Coordinates of C-alpha atoms in Angstrom, one line a residue:
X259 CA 13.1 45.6 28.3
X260 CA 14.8 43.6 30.7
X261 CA 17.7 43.0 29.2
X262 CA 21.2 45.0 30.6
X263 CA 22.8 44.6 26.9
X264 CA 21.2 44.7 23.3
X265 CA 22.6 42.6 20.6
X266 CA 22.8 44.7 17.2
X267 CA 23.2 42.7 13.7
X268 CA 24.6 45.6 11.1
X269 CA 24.0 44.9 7.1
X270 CA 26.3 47.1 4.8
X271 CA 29.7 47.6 4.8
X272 CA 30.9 50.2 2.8
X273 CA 32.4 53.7 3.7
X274 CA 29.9 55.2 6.3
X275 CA 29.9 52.3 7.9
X276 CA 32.6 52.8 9.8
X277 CA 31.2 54.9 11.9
X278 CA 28.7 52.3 13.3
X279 CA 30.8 49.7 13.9
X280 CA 32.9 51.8 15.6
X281 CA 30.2 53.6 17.9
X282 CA 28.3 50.2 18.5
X283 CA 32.3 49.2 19.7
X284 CA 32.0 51.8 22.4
X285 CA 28.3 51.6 23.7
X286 CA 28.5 49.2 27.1
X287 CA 24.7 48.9 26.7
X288 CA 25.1 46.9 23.2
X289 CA 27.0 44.0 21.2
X290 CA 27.6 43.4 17.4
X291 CA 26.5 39.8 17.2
X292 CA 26.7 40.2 13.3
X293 CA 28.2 42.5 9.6
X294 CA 26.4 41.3 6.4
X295 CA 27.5 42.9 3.2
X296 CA 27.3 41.2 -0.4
X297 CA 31.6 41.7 -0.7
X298 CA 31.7 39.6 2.4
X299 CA 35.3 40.6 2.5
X300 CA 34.2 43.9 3.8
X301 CA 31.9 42.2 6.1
X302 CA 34.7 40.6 7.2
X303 CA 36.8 43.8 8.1
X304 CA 34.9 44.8 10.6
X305 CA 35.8 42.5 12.7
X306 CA 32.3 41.0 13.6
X307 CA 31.0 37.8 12.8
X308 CA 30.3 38.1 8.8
X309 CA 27.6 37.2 6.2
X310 CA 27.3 37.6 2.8
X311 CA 23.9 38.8 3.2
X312 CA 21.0 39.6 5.7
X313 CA 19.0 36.4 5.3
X314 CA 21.9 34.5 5.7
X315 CA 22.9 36.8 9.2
X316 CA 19.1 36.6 10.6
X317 CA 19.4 32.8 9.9
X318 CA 22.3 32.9 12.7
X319 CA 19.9 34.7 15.4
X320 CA 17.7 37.4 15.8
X321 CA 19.2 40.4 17.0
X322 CA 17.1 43.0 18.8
X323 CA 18.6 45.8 16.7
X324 CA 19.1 45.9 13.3
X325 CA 21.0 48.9 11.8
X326 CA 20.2 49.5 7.8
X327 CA 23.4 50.9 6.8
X328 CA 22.7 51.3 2.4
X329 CA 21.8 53.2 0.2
X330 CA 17.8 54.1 -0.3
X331 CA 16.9 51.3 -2.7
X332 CA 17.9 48.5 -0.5
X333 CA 15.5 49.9 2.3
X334 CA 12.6 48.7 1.9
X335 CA 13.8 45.2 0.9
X336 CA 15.9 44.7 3.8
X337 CA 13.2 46.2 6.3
X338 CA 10.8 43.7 5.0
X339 CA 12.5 41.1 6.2
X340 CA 13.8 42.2 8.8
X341 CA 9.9 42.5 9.6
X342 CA 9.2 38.4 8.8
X343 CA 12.2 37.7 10.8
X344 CA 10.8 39.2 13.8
X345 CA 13.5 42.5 14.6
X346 CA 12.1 44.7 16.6
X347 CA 13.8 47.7 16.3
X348 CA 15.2 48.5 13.0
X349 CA 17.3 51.8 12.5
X350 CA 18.0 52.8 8.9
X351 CA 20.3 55.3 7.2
X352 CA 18.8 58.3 5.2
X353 CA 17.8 59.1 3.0
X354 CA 15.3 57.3 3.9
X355 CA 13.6 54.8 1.3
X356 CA 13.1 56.3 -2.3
X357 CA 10.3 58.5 -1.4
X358 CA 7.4 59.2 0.5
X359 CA 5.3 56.7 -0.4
X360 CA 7.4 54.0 -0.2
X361 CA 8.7 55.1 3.4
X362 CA 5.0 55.4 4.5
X363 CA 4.3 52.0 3.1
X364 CA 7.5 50.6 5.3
X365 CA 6.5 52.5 8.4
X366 CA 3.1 51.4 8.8
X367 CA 4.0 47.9 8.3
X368 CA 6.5 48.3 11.0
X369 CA 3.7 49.9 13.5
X370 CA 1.7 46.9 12.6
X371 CA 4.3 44.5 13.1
X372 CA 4.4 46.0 16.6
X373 CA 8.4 47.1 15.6
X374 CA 10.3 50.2 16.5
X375 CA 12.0 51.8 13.1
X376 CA 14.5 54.6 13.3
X377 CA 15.8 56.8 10.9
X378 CA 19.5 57.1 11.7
X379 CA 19.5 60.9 10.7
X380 CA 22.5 62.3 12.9
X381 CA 23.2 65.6 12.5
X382 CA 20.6 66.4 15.5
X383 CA 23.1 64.9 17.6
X384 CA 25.9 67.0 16.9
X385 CA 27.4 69.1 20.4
X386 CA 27.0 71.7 19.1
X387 CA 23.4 71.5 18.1
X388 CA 22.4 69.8 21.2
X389 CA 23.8 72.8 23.0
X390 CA 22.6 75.7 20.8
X391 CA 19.0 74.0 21.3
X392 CA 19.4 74.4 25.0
X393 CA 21.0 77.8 25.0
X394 CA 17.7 78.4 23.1
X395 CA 15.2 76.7 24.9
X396 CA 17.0 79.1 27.9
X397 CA 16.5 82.0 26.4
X398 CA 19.9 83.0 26.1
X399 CA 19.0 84.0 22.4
X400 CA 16.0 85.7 23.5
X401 CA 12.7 85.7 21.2
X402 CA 14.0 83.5 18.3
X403 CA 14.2 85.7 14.9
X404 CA 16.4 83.5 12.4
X405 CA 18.8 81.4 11.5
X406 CA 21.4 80.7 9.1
X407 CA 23.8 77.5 8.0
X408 CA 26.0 77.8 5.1
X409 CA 27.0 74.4 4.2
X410 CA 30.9 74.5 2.4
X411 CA 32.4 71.4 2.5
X412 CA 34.5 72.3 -0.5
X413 CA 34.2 68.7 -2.2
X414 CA 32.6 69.4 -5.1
X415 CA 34.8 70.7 -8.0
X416 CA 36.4 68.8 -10.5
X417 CA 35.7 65.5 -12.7
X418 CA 36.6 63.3 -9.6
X419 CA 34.5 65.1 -7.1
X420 CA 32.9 62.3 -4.6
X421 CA 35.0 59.4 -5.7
X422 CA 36.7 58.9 -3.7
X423 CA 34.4 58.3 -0.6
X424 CA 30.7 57.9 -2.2
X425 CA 31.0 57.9 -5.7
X426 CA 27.5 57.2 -6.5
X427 CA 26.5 61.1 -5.7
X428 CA 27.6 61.6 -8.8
X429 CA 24.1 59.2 -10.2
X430 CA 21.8 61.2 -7.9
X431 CA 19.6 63.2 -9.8
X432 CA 18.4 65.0 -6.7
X433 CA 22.0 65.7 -4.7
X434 CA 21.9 69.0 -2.8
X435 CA 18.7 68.5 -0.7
X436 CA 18.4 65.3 -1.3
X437 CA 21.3 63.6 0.2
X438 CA 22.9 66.2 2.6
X439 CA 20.4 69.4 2.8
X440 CA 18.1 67.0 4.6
X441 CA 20.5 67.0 7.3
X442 CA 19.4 70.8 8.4
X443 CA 15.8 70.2 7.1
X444 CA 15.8 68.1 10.1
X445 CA 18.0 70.1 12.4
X446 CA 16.3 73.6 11.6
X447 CA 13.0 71.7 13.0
X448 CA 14.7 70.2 15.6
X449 CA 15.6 73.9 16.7
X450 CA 12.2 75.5 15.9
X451 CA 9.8 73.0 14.8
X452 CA 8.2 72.1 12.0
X453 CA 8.2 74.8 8.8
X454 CA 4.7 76.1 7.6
X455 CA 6.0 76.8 3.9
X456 CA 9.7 76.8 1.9
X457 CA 10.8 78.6 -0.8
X458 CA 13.8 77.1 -2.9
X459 CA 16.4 78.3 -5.8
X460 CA 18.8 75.4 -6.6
X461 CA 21.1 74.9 -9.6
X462 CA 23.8 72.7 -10.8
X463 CA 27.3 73.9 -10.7
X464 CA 29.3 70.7 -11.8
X465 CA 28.4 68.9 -15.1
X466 CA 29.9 65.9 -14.0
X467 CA 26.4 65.3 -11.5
X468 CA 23.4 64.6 -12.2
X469 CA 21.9 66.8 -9.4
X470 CA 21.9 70.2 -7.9
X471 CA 25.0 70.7 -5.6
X472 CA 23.9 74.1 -5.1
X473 CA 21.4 76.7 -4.1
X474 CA 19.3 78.4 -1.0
X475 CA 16.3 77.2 0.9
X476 CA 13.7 79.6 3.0
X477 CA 12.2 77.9 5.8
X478 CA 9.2 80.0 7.7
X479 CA 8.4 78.3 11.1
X480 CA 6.0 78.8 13.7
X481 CA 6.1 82.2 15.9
X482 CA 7.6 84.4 13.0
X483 CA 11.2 82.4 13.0
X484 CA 13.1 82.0 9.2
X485 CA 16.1 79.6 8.6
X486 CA 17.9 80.0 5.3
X487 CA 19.9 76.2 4.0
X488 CA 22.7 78.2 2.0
X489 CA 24.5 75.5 0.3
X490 CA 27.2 75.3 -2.0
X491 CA 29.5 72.3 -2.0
X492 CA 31.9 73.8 -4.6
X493 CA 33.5 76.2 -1.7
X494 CA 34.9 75.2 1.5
X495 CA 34.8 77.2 5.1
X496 CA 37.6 78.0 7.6
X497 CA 38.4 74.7 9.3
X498 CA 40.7 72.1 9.8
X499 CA 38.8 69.3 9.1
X500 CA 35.7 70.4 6.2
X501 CA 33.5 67.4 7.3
X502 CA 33.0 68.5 11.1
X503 CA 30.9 71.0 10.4
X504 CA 31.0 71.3 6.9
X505 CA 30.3 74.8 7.5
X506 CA 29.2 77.8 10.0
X507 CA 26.0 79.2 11.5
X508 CA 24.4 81.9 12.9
X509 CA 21.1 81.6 15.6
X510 CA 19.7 85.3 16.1
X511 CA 17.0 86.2 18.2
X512 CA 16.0 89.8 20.2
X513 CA 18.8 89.4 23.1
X514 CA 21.9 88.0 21.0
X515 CA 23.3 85.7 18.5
X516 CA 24.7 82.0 18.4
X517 CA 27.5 81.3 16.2
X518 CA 28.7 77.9 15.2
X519 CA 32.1 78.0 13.8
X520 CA 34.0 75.0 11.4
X521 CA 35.6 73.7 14.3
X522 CA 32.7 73.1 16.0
X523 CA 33.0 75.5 19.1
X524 CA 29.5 78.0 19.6
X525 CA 30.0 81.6 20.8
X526 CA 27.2 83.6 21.7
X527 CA 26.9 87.6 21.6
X528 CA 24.6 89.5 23.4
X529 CA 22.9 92.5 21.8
X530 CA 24.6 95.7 21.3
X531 CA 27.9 93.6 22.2
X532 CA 31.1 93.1 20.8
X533 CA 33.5 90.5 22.3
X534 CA 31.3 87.3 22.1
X535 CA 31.4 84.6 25.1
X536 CA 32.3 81.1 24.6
X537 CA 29.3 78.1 24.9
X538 CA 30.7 75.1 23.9
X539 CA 34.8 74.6 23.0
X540 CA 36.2 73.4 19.9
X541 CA 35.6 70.0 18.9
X542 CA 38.4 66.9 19.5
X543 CA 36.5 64.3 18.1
X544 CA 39.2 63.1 15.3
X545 CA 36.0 61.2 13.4
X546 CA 32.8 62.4 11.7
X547 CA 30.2 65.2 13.0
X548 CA 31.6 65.3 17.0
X549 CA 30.6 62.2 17.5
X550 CA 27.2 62.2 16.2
X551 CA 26.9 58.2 15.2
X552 CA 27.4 57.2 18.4
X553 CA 25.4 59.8 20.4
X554 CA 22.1 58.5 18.4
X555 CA 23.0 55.0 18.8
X556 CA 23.2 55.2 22.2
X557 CA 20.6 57.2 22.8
X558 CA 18.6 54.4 21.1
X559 CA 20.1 51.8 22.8
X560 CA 19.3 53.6 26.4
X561 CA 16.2 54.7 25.2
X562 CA 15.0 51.0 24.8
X563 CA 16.3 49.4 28.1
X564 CA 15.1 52.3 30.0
X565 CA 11.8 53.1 28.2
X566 CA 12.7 56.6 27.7
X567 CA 11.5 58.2 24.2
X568 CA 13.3 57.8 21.1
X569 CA 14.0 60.9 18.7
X570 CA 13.6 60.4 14.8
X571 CA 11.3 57.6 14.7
X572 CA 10.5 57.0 11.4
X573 CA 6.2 58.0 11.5
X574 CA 7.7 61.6 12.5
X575 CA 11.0 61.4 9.9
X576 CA 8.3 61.1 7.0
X577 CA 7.5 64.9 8.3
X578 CA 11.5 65.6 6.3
X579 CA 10.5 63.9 3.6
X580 CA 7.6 65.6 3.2
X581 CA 9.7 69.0 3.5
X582 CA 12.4 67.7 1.0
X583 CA 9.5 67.3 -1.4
X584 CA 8.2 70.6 -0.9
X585 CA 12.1 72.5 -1.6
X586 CA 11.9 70.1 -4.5
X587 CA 8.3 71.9 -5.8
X588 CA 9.2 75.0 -5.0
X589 CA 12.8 74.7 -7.4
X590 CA 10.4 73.6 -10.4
X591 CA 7.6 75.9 -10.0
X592 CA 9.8 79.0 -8.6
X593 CA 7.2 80.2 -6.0
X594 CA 6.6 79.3 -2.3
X595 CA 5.1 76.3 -1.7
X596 CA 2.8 76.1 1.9
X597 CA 3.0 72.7 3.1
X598 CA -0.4 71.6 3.5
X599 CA -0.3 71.6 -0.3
X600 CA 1.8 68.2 0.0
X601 CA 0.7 67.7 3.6
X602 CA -1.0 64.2 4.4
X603 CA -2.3 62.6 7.0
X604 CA 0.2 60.9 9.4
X605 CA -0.6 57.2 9.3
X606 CA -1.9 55.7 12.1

């Protein structure tokens, strides 16, 4: 691409979105050209040119990069026509689409429409994660053995729990996994690649939601490696701010162990050690996840102007989907479930 700065059109407007407008504010290599949301006074607060809805915003000009930022329903429609419009690189929020089938449907019409789609899952670009992969990939760790994130963000008690920020969890009849476990579905494969089989125990601890908000989740990956999702959103963790995190982790492997802590600083401890050594400092990123929203937009927005590869395209995010369905199986039927039984074929 030979273009030194990428114009980016965003639709939605609500909480989350925040977070986009403000990283696509900071990244030199792109320009908000455009903010569509259907209360086109929250369009307008952004601050960027405003529509009242995405046919109305493409009418104005094309942008190279629209970012999708609703709620699954509103996916596929918007992708669509973002498609007959012309975009060519689409990111959209997860979860992605209302299931498999649908996101399959939307990501081969995308290949064939010659169109780069990205799921904007974020949580892979998190410090910390980025620099326990590396400490990894080192061998600091030594042979991998397991690994461990309890997820406590300590908003889920009480008749008012989600409200106040995203009050349709409370509709979701799949919550947990669904909406937020995904998150370390796709950073526990990001760490030690795809998972050969899951085993899941969820429940509901607040009647007020539809869904589980709690439970564990076996992963069993290549080479021997296990990661346990512990989650629980009904108790918090020790941190300032609960939504960094939202909880702690532990990497072990032969040589030593990686802790993340809730303020978002990773220590690691050698074997048959005691005072652990310091890997990445605290986090002073007064927004969400260290940053995280902007580190994937940018890395899209580089990634197209210099060629380079793009993480999380959406033919390899069906792969989480495909894994969330599993946990999903494996809650109903209480027994392992090895994921060739939902496996299919990527599409081409």
């Amino acid at each position: 691409m030979g273009a030194t700065q990428l114009t980016v059109a965003c639709l939605g407007a609500g909480y989350f979105s925040q977070f986009h407008y403000g990283a696509w504010a900071r990244i030199p290599e792109a320009v908000c050209i455009g903010a569509a949301d259907q209360q086109i006074a929250r369009a307008e607060a952004t601050g960027v040119p405003a529509f009242a809805d995405l046919e109305s915003m493409l009418d104005a000009g094309c942008p190279d990069i629209l970012d999708i930022i609703l709620p699954p329903p509103a996916h596929r429609s918007a992708i669509l026509m973002a498609l007959d419009r012309g975009v060519k690189t689409i990111i959209c929020q997860k979860p992605f689409c209302v299931d498999l089938e649908e996101a399959n449907a939307v990501t081969l019409l995308a290949q064939h429409a010659g169109a780069r789609l990205i799921v904007h899952e974020n949580f892979r670009f998190m410090p910390w994660y980025r620099a326990i992969r590396s400490e990894i990939d080192a061998g600091r760790i030594g042979v991998p053995l397991q690994g461990t994130f309890r997820l406590r963000p300590g908003d889920g008690q009480g008749p008012k729990a989600y409200l106040d920020r995203q009050p349709y969890f409370q509709q979701m009849p799949w919550f947990l996994v669904h909406e937020t476990g995904v998150h370390w579905v796709d950073t526990f494969r990001y760490l030690f690649g795809n998972p050969t089989a899951v085993y899941a125990d969820l429940r509901q601890i607040n009647p007020v939601i539809q869904g589980e908000d709690a439970g564990f989740v076996l992963f069993d990956h290549p080479h021997g490696v296990r990661t346990l999702f512990d989650g629980n959103r009904h108790c918090d963790h020790a941190a300032d701010n609960q939504r960094r995190t939202m909880g702690d982790a532990h990497f072990e492997g032969t040589d030593g162990v990686l802790t993340l802590l809730g303020d978002g600083s990773v220590t690691f401890r050698g074997h048959g050690q005691f005072e652990p050594e310091p890997v990445l400092p605290a986090d002073t990123w007064d927004g969400f996840g260290g940053d995280c929203v902007y580190h994937l937009q940018r890395h899209v927005a580089r990634g197209l102007l210099e060629g380079t590869p793009l993480e999380n395209e959406a033919q390899d995010y069906l792969e989480v989907i495909r894994i969330k369905d599993a946990i999903y199986r494996s809650a109903e039927t209480g027994r392992k479930i090895a994921l060739d039984e939902l496996w299919q074929p990527r599409i081409r």
